[in-house]
Tab-separated table of C-alpha atoms and ligand atoms in Angstrom:
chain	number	residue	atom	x	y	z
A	270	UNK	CA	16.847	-4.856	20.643
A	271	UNK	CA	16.295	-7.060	17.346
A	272	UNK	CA	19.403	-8.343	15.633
A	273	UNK	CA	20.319	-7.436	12.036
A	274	UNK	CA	20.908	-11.215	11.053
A	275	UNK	CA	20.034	-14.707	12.599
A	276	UNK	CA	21.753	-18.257	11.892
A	277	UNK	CA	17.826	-20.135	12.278
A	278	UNK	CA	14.938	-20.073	9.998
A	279	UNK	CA	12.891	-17.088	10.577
A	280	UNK	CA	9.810	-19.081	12.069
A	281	UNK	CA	12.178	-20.803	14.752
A	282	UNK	CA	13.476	-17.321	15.538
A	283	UNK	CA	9.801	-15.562	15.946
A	284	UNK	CA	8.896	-18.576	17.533
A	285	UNK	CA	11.238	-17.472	20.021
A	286	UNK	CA	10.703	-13.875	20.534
A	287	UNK	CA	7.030	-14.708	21.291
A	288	UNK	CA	3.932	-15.866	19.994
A	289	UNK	CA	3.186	-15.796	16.466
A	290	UNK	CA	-0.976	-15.118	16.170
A	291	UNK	CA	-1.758	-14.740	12.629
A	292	UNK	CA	0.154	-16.354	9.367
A	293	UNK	CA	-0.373	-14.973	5.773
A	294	UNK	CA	0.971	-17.545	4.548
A	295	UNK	CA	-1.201	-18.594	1.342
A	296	UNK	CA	-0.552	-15.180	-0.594
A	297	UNK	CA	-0.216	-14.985	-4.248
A	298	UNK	CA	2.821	-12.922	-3.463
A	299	UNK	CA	4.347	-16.263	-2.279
A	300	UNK	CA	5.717	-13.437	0.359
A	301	UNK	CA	5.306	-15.370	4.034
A	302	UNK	CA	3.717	-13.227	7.269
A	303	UNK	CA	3.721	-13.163	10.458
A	304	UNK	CA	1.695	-11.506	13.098
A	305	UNK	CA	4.038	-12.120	16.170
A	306	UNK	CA	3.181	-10.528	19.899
A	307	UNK	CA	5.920	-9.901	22.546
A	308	UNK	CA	5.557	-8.827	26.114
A	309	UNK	CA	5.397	-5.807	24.965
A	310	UNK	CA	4.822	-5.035	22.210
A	311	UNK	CA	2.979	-6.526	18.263
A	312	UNK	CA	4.850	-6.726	15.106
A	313	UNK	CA	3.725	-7.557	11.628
A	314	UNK	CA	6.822	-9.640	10.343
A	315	UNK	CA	7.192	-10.330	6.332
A	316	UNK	CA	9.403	-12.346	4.352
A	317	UNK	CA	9.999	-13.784	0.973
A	318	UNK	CA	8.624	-16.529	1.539
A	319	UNK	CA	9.972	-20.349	0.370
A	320	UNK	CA	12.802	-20.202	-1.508
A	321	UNK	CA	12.470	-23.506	-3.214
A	322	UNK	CA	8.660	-23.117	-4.194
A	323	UNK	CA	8.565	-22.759	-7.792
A	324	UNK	CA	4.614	-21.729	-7.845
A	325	UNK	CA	4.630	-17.873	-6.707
A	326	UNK	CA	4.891	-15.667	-10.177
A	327	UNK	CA	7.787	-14.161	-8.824
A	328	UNK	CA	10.586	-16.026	-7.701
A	329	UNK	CA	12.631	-15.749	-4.771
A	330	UNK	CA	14.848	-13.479	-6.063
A	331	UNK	CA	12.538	-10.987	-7.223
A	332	UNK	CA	10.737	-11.763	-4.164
A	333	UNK	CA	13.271	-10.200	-2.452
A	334	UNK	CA	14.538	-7.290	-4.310
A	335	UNK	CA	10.619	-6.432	-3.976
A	336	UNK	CA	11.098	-6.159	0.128
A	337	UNK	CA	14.387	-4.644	-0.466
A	338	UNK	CA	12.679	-2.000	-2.423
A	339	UNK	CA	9.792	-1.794	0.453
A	340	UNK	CA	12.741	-1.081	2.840
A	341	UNK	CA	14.123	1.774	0.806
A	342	UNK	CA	10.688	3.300	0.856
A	343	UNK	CA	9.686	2.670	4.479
A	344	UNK	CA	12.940	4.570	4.889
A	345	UNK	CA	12.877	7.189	2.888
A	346	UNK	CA	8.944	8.173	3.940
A	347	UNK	CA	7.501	8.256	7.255
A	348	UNK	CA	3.921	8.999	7.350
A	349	UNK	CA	0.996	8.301	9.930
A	350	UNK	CA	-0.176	5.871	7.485
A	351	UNK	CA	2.361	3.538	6.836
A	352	UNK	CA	3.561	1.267	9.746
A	353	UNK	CA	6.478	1.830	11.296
A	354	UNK	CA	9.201	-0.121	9.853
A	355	UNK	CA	11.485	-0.922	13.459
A	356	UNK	CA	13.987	-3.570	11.583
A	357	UNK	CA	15.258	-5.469	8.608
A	358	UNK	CA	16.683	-8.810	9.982
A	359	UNK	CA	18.638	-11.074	7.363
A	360	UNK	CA	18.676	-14.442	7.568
A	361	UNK	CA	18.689	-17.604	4.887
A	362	UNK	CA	15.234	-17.176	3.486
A	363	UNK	CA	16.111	-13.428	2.724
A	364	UNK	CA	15.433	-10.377	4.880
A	365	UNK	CA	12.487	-10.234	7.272
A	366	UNK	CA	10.977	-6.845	7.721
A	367	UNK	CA	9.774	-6.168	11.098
A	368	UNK	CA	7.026	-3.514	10.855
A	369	UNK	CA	4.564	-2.473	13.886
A	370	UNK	CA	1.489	-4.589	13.912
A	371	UNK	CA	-1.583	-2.362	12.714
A	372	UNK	CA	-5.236	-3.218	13.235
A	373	UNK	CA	-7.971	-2.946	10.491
A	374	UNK	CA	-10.088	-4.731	8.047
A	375	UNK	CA	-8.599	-4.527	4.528
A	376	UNK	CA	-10.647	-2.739	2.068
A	377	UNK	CA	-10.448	-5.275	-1.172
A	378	UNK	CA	-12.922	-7.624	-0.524
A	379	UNK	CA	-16.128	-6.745	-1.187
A	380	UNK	CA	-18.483	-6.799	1.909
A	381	UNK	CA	-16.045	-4.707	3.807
A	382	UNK	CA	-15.481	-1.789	0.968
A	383	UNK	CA	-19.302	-1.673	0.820
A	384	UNK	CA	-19.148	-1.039	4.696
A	385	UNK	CA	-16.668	1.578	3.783
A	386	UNK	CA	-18.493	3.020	0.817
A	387	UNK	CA	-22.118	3.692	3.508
A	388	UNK	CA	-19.552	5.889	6.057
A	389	UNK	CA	-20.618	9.336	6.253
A	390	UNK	CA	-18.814	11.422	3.620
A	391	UNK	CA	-16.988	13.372	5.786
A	392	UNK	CA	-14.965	10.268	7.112
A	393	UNK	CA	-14.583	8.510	3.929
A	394	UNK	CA	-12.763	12.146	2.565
A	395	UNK	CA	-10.631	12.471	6.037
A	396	UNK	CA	-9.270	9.123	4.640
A	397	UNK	CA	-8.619	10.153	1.063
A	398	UNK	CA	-7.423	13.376	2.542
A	399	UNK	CA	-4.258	10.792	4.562
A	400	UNK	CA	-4.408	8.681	1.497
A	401	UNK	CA	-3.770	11.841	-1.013
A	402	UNK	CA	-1.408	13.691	2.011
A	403	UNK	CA	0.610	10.032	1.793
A	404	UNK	CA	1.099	9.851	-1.969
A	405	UNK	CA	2.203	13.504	-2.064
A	406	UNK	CA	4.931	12.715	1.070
A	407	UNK	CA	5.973	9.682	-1.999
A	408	UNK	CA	5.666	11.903	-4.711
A	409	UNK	CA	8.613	14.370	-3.157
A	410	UNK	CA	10.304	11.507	-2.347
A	411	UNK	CA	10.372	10.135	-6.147
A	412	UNK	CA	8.097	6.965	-5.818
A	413	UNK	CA	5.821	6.232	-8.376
A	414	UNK	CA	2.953	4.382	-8.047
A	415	UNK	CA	2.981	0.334	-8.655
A	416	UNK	CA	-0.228	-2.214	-8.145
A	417	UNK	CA	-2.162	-0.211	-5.834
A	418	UNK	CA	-5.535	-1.195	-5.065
A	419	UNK	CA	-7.587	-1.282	-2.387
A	420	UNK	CA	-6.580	-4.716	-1.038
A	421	UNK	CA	-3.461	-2.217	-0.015
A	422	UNK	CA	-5.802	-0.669	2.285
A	423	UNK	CA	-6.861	-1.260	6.302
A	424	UNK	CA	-8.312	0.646	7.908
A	425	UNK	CA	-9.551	0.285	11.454
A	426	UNK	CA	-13.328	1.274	11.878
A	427	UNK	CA	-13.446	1.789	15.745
A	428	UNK	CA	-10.499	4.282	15.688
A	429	UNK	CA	-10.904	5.373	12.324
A	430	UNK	CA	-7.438	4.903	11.116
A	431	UNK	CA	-6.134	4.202	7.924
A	432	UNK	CA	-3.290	1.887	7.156
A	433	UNK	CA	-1.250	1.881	3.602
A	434	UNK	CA	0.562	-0.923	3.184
A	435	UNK	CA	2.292	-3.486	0.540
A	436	UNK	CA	3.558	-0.629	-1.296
A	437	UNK	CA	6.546	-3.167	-2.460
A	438	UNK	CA	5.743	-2.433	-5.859
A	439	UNK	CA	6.137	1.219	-5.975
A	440	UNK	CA	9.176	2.289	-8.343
A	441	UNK	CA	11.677	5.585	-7.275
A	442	UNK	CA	11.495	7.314	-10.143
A	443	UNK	CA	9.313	7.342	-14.080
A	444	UNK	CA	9.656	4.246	-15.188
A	445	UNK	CA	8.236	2.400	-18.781
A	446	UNK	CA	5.775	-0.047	-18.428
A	447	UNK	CA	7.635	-3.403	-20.049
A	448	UNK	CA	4.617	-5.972	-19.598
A	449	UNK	CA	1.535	-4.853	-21.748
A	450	UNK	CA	-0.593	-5.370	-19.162
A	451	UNK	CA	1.009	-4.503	-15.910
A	452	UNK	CA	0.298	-6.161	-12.409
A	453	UNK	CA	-2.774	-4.768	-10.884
A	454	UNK	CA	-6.598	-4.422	-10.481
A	455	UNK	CA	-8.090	-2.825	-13.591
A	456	UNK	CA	-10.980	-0.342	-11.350
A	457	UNK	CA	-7.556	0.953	-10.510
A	458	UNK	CA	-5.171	1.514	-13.674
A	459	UNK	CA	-4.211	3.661	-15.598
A	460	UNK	CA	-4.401	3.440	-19.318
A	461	UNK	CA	-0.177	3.378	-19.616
A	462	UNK	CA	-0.302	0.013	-17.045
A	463	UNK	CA	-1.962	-1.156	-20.422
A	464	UNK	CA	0.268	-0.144	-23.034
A	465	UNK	CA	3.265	-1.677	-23.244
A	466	UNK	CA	6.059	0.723	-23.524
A	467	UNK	CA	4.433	3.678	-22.256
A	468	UNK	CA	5.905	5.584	-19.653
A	469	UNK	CA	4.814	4.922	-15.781
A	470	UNK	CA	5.289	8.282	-14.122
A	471	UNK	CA	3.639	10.986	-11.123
A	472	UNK	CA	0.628	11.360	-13.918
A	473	UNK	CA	0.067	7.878	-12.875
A	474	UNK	CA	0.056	8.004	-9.316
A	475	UNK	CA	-2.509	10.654	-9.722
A	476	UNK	CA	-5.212	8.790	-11.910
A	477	UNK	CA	-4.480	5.869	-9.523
A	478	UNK	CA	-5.352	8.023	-6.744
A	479	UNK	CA	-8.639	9.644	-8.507
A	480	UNK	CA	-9.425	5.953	-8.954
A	481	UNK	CA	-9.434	5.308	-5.824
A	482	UNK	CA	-12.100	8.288	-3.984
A	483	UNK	CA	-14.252	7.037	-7.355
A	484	UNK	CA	-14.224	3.240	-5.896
A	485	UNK	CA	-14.305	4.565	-2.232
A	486	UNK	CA	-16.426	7.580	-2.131
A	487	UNK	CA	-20.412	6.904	-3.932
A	488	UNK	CA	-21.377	10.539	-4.315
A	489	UNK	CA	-18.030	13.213	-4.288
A	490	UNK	CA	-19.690	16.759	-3.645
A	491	UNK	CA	-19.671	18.323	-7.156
A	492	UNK	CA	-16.100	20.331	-7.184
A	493	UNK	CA	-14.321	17.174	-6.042
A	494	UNK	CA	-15.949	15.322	-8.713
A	495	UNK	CA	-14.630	17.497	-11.383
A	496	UNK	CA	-11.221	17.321	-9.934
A	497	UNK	CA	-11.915	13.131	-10.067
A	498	UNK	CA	-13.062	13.061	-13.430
A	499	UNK	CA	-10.369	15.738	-14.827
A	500	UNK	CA	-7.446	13.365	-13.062
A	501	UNK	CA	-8.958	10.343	-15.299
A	502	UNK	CA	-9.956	11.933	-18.568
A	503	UNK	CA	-7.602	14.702	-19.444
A	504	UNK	CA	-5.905	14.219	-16.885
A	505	UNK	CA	-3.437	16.338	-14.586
A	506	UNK	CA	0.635	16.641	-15.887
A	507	UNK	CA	1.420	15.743	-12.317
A	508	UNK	CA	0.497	14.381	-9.010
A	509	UNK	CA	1.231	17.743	-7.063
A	510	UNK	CA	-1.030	19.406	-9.641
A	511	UNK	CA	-3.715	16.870	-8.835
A	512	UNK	CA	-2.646	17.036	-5.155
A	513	UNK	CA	-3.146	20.902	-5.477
A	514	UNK	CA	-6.259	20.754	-7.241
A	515	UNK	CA	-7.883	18.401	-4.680
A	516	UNK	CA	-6.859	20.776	-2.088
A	517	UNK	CA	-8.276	23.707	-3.607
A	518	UNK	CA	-11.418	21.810	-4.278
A	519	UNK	CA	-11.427	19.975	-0.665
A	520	UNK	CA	-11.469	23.789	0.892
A	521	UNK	CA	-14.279	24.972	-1.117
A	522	UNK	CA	-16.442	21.605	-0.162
A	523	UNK	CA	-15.877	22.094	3.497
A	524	UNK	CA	-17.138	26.153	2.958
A	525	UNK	CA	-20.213	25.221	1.752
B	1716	ADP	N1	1.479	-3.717	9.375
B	1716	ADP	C1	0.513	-4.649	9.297
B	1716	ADP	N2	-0.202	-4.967	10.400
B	1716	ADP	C2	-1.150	-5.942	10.356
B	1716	ADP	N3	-1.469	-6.641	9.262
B	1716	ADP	C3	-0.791	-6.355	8.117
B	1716	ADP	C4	0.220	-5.349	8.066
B	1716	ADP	N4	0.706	-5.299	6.798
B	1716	ADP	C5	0.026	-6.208	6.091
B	1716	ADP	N5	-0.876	-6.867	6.867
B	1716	ADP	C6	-1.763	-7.994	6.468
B	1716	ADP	O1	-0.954	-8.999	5.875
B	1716	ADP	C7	-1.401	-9.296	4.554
B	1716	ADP	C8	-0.209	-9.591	3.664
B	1716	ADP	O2	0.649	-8.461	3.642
B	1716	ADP	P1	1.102	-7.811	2.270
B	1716	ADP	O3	2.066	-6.708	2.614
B	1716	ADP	O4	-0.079	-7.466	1.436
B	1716	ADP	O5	1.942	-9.014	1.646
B	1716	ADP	P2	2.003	-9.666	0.191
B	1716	ADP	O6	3.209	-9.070	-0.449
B	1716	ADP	O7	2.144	-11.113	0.482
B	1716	ADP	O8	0.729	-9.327	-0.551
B	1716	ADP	C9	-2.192	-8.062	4.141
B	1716	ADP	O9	-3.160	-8.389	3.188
B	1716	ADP	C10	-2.803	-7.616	5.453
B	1716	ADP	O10	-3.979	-8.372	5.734
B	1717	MG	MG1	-0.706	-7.931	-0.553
């Protein structure tokens, strides 16, 4: 069993409960990770990082309300794509969030999303078909899409599983965008994540999403295409009517 708090500083603590392989330590974020490995078992730990650092963007406060909200939605969804979220332990440098440990090669940089992009088609849409299933599990449950991009991507090339992760800024709920231009990778956004005052809502999650199968996938068979280019042109009033749409094209693809 893991404890809900601890008195020691969370690297003396997983230095205890086994071996910590990997560190993510040098993220933008200023978030701190941890790859740890039991007896048993691996878990991907993350935390807020160094409270005193004044360099991250963010700072430690909105560092943590960020995990906070990435609690609230590893709660409130559980899908085969998101790791499984097995503890929040508090301590001095803010929560840590102990998720299972998933393997995979994240798709941001640019040699491995090529390798991605040369897959045959039909695995490249099974993963858009989790990725799509995924965002319409957070659609129901309210969240709205936030600074997705592919560097929130793994996905593991021997088993051919897909891995959704740092969803930390998703939003519950329409939202306005107050920056101009919001957080993100522009092959991504949406023309609101732009705009400064425009409203942030499930229209965005699906242009996001049709952004993503046009960065992924080189050559969509022709109905999906339409649905791709609809989603970012005139776009769909919601995700579900994307999600539909995608579904209804999907089973005339696989027909042919
Ligand atoms: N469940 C996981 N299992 C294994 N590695 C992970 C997992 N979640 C994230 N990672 C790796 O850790 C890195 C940092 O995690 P991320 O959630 O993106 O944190 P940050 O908020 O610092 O960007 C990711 O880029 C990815 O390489
Ligand atoms: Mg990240």
């Amino acid at each position: 069993m893991l404890p809900s708090e601890i008195a020691v500083h969370p690297v003396d603590y997983l230095d205890r409960l086994g071996t910590i392989f990997a560190r993510f330590t040098t993220q933008d974020s200023g978030n701190f990770s941890y790859g740890v490995e039991t007896a048993d078992t691996r878990y991907f730990v993350k935390t807020a990082g160094d409270p005193s650092d004044p360099t991250p963007y963010l700072d430690f406060d909105d560092r943590v309300a960020l995990l906070r909200t990435a609690v609230e939605l590893a709660r409130s969804v559980q899908h085969p794509a998101l790791p499984t979220l097995h503890a929040v332990i508090e301590s001095a440098a803010g929560p840590m969030l102990v998720y299972e440990w998933r393997d995979g090669e994240l798709l941001g940089p640019p040699a491995t999303r090529e390798r991605f992009r040369v897959l045959p088609a039909d695995e490249i849409l099974t993963v858009l078909d989790t990725l799509y299933e995924l965002h319409a599990r957070l659609d129901e449950a309210g969240w709205v899409e936030g600074d997705f991009y592919d560097g929130a991507m793994m996905y593991d090339f021997g088993t051919r599983r897909l891995t959704v992760m740092d969803l930390d800024t998703y939003v519950r709920g329409p939202y306005r965008n107050t920056m101009g231009r919001m957080f993100g990778s522009e092959r991504f956004m949406a023309p609101e994540q732009l705009a400064l005052g425009a409203p942030i809502d499930s229209r965005t999650t699906a242009y996001v999403m049709a952004r993503a199968a046009l960065v992924l996938l080189p050559d969509p068979p022709a109905p999906l295409r339409e649905v791709l280019v609809e989603a970012t042109t005139t776009r769909f009033p919601s995700y579900s009517a994307f999600y539909d749409r995608w579904l209804t094209a999907s089973a005339t693809t696989s027909a042919c």
